[in-house]
Coordinates of C-alpha atoms and ligand atoms in Angstrom, one line a residue:
X1 CA -98.9 -156.6 5.9
X2 CA -102.1 -155.3 4.4
X3 CA -105.4 -156.2 6.2
X4 CA -108.4 -156.5 3.8
X5 CA -111.9 -157.0 5.2
X6 CA -114.2 -157.2 2.1
X7 CA -114.4 -159.5 -0.9
X8 CA -114.6 -156.4 -3.1
X9 CA -111.4 -155.0 -1.8
X10 CA -109.6 -158.3 -2.3
X11 CA -110.8 -158.5 -5.9
X12 CA -109.7 -154.9 -6.5
X13 CA -106.3 -155.6 -5.0
X14 CA -105.7 -158.6 -7.3
X15 CA -107.0 -156.6 -10.3
X16 CA -104.1 -154.1 -10.2
X17 CA -101.6 -154.9 -12.9
X18 CA -98.8 -155.1 -10.4
X19 CA -100.4 -157.9 -8.5
X20 CA -101.9 -159.7 -11.5
X21 CA -98.6 -161.2 -12.6
X22 CA -97.6 -162.4 -9.2
X23 CA -98.1 -166.0 -8.1
X24 CA -100.2 -166.3 -5.0
X25 CA -100.1 -168.9 -2.1
X26 CA -103.1 -169.0 0.1
X27 CA -103.3 -170.2 3.7
X28 CA -106.9 -170.4 5.1
X29 CA -107.2 -170.4 8.9
X30 CA -109.6 -169.9 11.7
X31 CA -107.0 -167.9 13.7
X32 CA -105.6 -168.8 17.1
X33 CA -102.4 -169.2 15.1
X34 CA -99.5 -171.5 16.2
X35 CA -96.3 -172.7 14.7
X36 CA -98.2 -175.2 12.5
X37 CA -99.9 -172.3 10.7
X38 CA -96.7 -170.4 10.5
X39 CA -95.0 -173.3 8.9
X40 CA -97.6 -173.1 6.1
X41 CA -97.0 -169.4 5.7
X42 CA -93.2 -170.0 5.5
X43 CA -93.6 -172.8 2.9
X44 CA -96.1 -170.6 0.9
X45 CA -93.6 -167.7 1.0
X46 CA -90.8 -169.9 -0.4
X47 CA -93.0 -171.1 -3.3
X48 CA -94.9 -167.9 -4.3
X49 CA -94.5 -164.2 -4.9
X50 CA -97.3 -163.2 -2.6
X51 CA -98.9 -164.9 0.5
X52 CA -102.5 -164.4 1.5
X53 CA -103.7 -165.7 4.9
X54 CA -107.4 -165.6 5.9
X55 CA -108.8 -165.7 9.4
X56 CA -112.4 -166.6 9.7
X57 CA -114.1 -168.7 12.3
X58 CA -116.5 -170.4 10.0
X59 CA -119.9 -171.0 11.8
X60 CA -121.1 -173.6 9.2
X61 CA -118.4 -176.2 10.0
X62 CA -119.2 -176.4 13.7
X63 CA -121.7 -179.2 14.4
X64 CA -121.5 -178.3 18.1
X65 CA -122.6 -174.8 19.2
X66 CA -120.4 -174.9 22.3
X67 CA -117.3 -175.8 20.3
X68 CA -118.0 -172.7 18.1
X69 CA -118.5 -170.4 21.1
X70 CA -115.4 -171.6 22.8
X71 CA -113.1 -171.5 19.7
X72 CA -110.1 -169.4 20.8
X73 CA -109.8 -165.9 19.3
X74 CA -106.3 -164.3 19.6
X75 CA -106.4 -161.8 16.7
X76 CA -103.8 -159.3 17.9
X77 CA -101.3 -162.1 18.5
X78 CA -102.2 -163.6 15.1
X79 CA -101.5 -160.3 13.3
X80 CA -98.2 -160.1 15.1
X81 CA -97.2 -163.7 14.1
X82 CA -98.2 -163.1 10.5
X83 CA -96.2 -159.9 10.3
X84 CA -93.2 -161.7 11.7
X85 CA -93.6 -164.5 9.2
X86 CA -93.7 -162.1 6.3
X87 CA -97.3 -162.7 5.2
X88 CA -98.3 -159.9 2.7
X89 CA -102.1 -159.9 2.9
X90 CA -104.5 -160.9 5.7
X91 CA -108.1 -161.3 4.7
X92 CA -110.3 -160.8 7.7
X93 CA -113.9 -161.1 6.4
X94 CA -117.2 -160.8 8.3
X95 CA -119.9 -163.5 8.1
X96 CA -121.8 -161.3 5.6
X97 CA -118.8 -161.2 3.3
X98 CA -118.4 -165.0 3.2
X99 CA -122.2 -165.8 3.2
X100 CA -123.7 -162.9 1.3
X101 CA -127.0 -164.9 0.9
X102 CA -127.1 -165.9 4.6
X103 CA -126.1 -169.0 6.4
X104 CA -129.1 -171.0 5.4
X105 CA -128.7 -171.1 1.7
X106 CA -126.1 -173.8 1.5
X107 CA -124.8 -175.4 -1.7
X108 CA -124.2 -179.2 -1.5
X109 CA -120.7 -180.4 -2.5
X110 CA -120.4 -183.9 -3.8
X111 CA -117.7 -185.5 -1.7
X112 CA -118.7 -189.1 -2.0
X113 CA -117.2 -191.7 0.5
X114 CA -115.1 -189.0 2.2
X115 CA -118.3 -187.4 3.5
X116 CA -119.5 -190.6 5.2
X117 CA -116.5 -191.8 7.3
X118 CA -114.5 -190.8 10.4
X119 CA -114.8 -187.1 11.0
X120 CA -117.8 -186.9 8.7
X121 CA -119.7 -189.5 10.6
X122 CA -118.9 -188.0 14.0
X123 CA -119.3 -184.4 12.9
X124 CA -122.3 -184.4 10.4
X125 CA -122.2 -181.5 8.0
X126 CA -118.6 -180.5 9.0
X127 CA -117.0 -181.0 5.6
X128 CA -119.9 -179.4 3.8
X129 CA -119.2 -176.3 6.0
X130 CA -115.5 -176.5 5.3
X131 CA -116.2 -176.6 1.6
X132 CA -118.6 -173.7 1.7
X133 CA -116.0 -171.4 3.2
X134 CA -113.0 -172.6 1.3
X135 CA -114.9 -172.5 -2.0
X136 CA -115.9 -168.9 -1.3
X137 CA -112.4 -167.9 -0.3
X138 CA -110.8 -169.5 -3.3
X139 CA -113.4 -167.8 -5.6
X140 CA -112.4 -164.4 -4.1
X141 CA -108.7 -164.9 -3.9
X142 CA -108.0 -167.2 -6.8
X143 CA -104.6 -168.4 -5.6
X144 CA -102.2 -170.6 -7.5
X145 CA -101.5 -172.8 -4.5
X146 CA -103.5 -173.7 -1.4
X147 CA -101.6 -174.7 1.8
X148 CA -103.2 -177.1 4.3
X149 CA -101.9 -179.2 7.2
X150 CA -101.6 -183.0 7.3
X151 CA -103.0 -182.7 10.9
X152 CA -106.4 -182.5 9.2
X153 CA -105.8 -185.5 7.0
X154 CA -109.4 -186.1 5.9
X155 CA -110.0 -182.3 5.4
X156 CA -107.0 -182.2 2.9
X157 CA -108.5 -185.1 1.0
X158 CA -111.9 -183.4 1.0
X159 CA -110.4 -180.1 -0.3
X160 CA -108.6 -181.9 -3.0
X161 CA -111.9 -183.5 -4.1
X162 CA -113.7 -180.2 -4.0
X163 CA -111.0 -178.4 -5.9
X164 CA -110.8 -181.1 -8.6
X165 CA -114.2 -180.1 -9.9
X166 CA -114.3 -176.4 -8.9
X167 CA -110.7 -175.2 -9.3
X168 CA -108.9 -177.7 -11.5
X169 CA -105.7 -175.6 -11.9
X170 CA -105.3 -175.1 -8.2
X171 CA -102.4 -176.9 -6.6
X172 CA -102.9 -178.2 -3.1
X173 CA -99.8 -178.4 -0.9
X174 CA -100.2 -180.7 2.2
X175 CA -97.6 -179.7 4.9
X176 CA -96.4 -182.0 7.7
X177 CA -98.0 -181.8 11.2
X178 CA -96.0 -179.6 13.6
X179 CA -95.6 -181.2 17.0
X180 CA -94.7 -180.0 20.5
X181 CA -91.5 -181.4 22.0
X182 CA -93.4 -184.3 23.6
X183 CA -95.1 -185.2 20.3
X184 CA -98.5 -183.5 20.8
X185 CA -99.8 -182.3 17.4
X186 CA -100.1 -178.5 17.4
X187 CA -103.7 -177.3 17.2
X188 CA -105.6 -174.2 18.1
X189 CA -107.8 -176.3 20.4
X190 CA -104.7 -177.1 22.6
X191 CA -105.2 -173.6 23.9
X192 CA -108.3 -174.9 25.7
X193 CA -106.3 -177.5 27.6
X194 CA -105.0 -176.9 31.1
X195 CA -101.2 -177.6 31.5
X196 CA -102.0 -181.0 33.1
X197 CA -104.3 -181.9 30.3
X198 CA -101.8 -180.8 27.7
X199 CA -99.2 -183.2 29.2
X200 CA -101.7 -186.0 29.2
X201 CA -102.9 -185.3 25.6
X202 CA -99.5 -186.5 24.4
X203 CA -100.9 -190.0 25.0
X204 CA -102.7 -189.7 21.6
X205 CA -99.5 -189.2 19.5
X206 CA -97.8 -191.9 21.6
X207 CA -100.6 -194.3 20.7
X208 CA -100.1 -193.4 17.0
X209 CA -96.4 -194.0 17.2
X210 CA -97.0 -197.3 19.0
X211 CA -99.2 -198.5 16.1
X212 CA -96.8 -197.1 13.5
X213 CA -93.9 -199.0 15.1
X214 CA -95.7 -202.3 15.9
X215 CA -98.1 -202.9 13.0
X216 CA -97.5 -206.0 11.0
X217 CA -99.1 -207.3 7.8
X218 CA -102.2 -209.3 8.5
X219 CA -105.3 -208.7 10.6
X220 CA -105.2 -205.4 12.3
X221 CA -108.6 -205.2 14.1
X222 CA -107.1 -206.1 17.5
X223 CA -104.5 -203.4 17.3
X224 CA -107.3 -200.8 16.8
X225 CA -109.5 -202.4 19.5
X226 CA -106.6 -202.5 22.0
X227 CA -105.7 -198.9 21.4
X228 CA -109.3 -197.8 21.9
X229 CA -109.4 -199.7 25.2
X230 CA -106.0 -198.3 26.2
X231 CA -107.0 -194.7 25.5
X232 CA -110.3 -195.2 27.4
X233 CA -108.4 -196.4 30.5
X234 CA -106.3 -193.3 30.2
X235 CA -109.4 -191.1 30.5
X236 CA -110.1 -190.3 26.9
X237 CA -113.6 -190.5 25.3
X238 CA -112.6 -192.1 22.0
X239 CA -114.6 -191.3 18.8
X240 CA -112.4 -193.6 16.6
X241 CA -109.0 -195.2 16.2
X242 CA -108.9 -196.2 12.6
X243 CA -106.3 -197.6 10.2
X244 CA -107.2 -196.7 6.6
X245 CA -105.8 -196.7 3.1
X246 CA -104.0 -193.4 2.9
X247 CA -105.2 -192.8 -0.7
X248 CA -108.9 -193.5 -0.3
X249 CA -109.4 -193.4 3.5
X250 CA -111.2 -196.8 3.3
X251 CA -110.9 -198.4 6.8
X252 CA -108.9 -201.7 6.8
X253 CA -109.2 -204.7 9.0
X254 CA -106.5 -206.5 7.0
X255 CA -103.2 -205.0 5.8
X256 CA -101.2 -206.6 3.0
X257 CA -98.0 -204.9 4.3
X258 CA -97.6 -202.9 1.2
X259 CA -100.4 -200.4 0.7
X260 CA -99.9 -196.9 2.1
X261 CA -101.8 -196.7 5.3
X262 CA -102.6 -194.0 7.8
X263 CA -103.6 -194.3 11.5
X264 CA -106.2 -191.7 12.6
X265 CA -107.4 -191.0 16.1
X266 CA -110.1 -188.7 17.4
X267 CA -110.8 -188.5 21.1
X268 CA -112.1 -186.1 23.8
X269 CA -109.9 -185.2 26.7
X270 CA -112.6 -183.8 29.0
X271 CA -114.3 -181.0 27.0
X272 CA -111.8 -180.8 24.2
X273 CA -111.9 -183.0 21.1
X274 CA -108.4 -183.8 19.7
X275 CA -107.5 -185.4 16.3
X276 CA -104.2 -186.6 15.1
X277 CA -102.9 -189.0 12.5
X278 CA -99.7 -190.7 11.2
X279 CA -98.8 -192.3 7.9
X280 CA -97.3 -195.7 8.7
X281 CA -95.1 -196.5 5.8
X282 CA -94.1 -193.2 4.1
Ligands
LIG1 O1 -108.5 -176.2 9.1 C1 -109.1 -175.1 9.4 O2 -108.6 -174.3 10.2 C2 -110.5 -174.8 8.7 O3 -111.2 -176.0 8.6 C3 -110.4 -174.1 7.4 C4 -109.7 -174.9 6.3 C5 -109.7 -172.8 7.6 C6 -111.8 -173.7 6.9 O4 -112.5 -173.0 7.8

């Protein structure tokens, strides 16, 4: 695997005739890699000639300074896992490479409704930060396909919207959430959980499964309310339990039994904020 640290070197790499003709799959990450990330690399490898992964802990997408400081960094292990998975190029930029004009000169991305609900309302500015970095990475790497995880359901919708206007020929591939044996969605943030907390965190995916298996057409407000209450009694600080149209992310209080819906949860277990989601009727 080649490790490239500057935008100029990536651009030169792709300018060589040998590489120019190859299809490229791109997996953006913030490191602290786990099997979820590796599943994206594996899929990208199957569908492209060349796979590029980036590791960059993006300061502009953290609305909470503590969360940024505590974000796990495991670069040696990440490089090992990427080598094992057969990733060809690792892009490991500095803040100056991604934000050549400084962190304060921020472009605004028009994300509409998606930038007002759920994650956007609990983490103001988060998706603008995500778009800043992904836009810059796409502009440097110019991949054919971008691989993201369904675990960050709203993020994948946001990136689709951003790409529609800015990179119309880019294909976005959304890959299924990878789960631990008990059902806990894999996440870099799980590294911050103690082993007791990790066992307890499974309650979130169990709650999603409960809703998926028990939801019926009709009014669904009580199901949401009861789940919030249940998670609170289990020691979680709930940001939201929402059932939304899976194509628009519009929250629903009534389900006609037909439209494709997704259940989304965000909750703190002590210091660590966890998110997860499940599509009900896929
Ligand atoms: O999902 C993530 O890890 C990040 O939000 C991403 C897409 C790498 C942008 O920093």
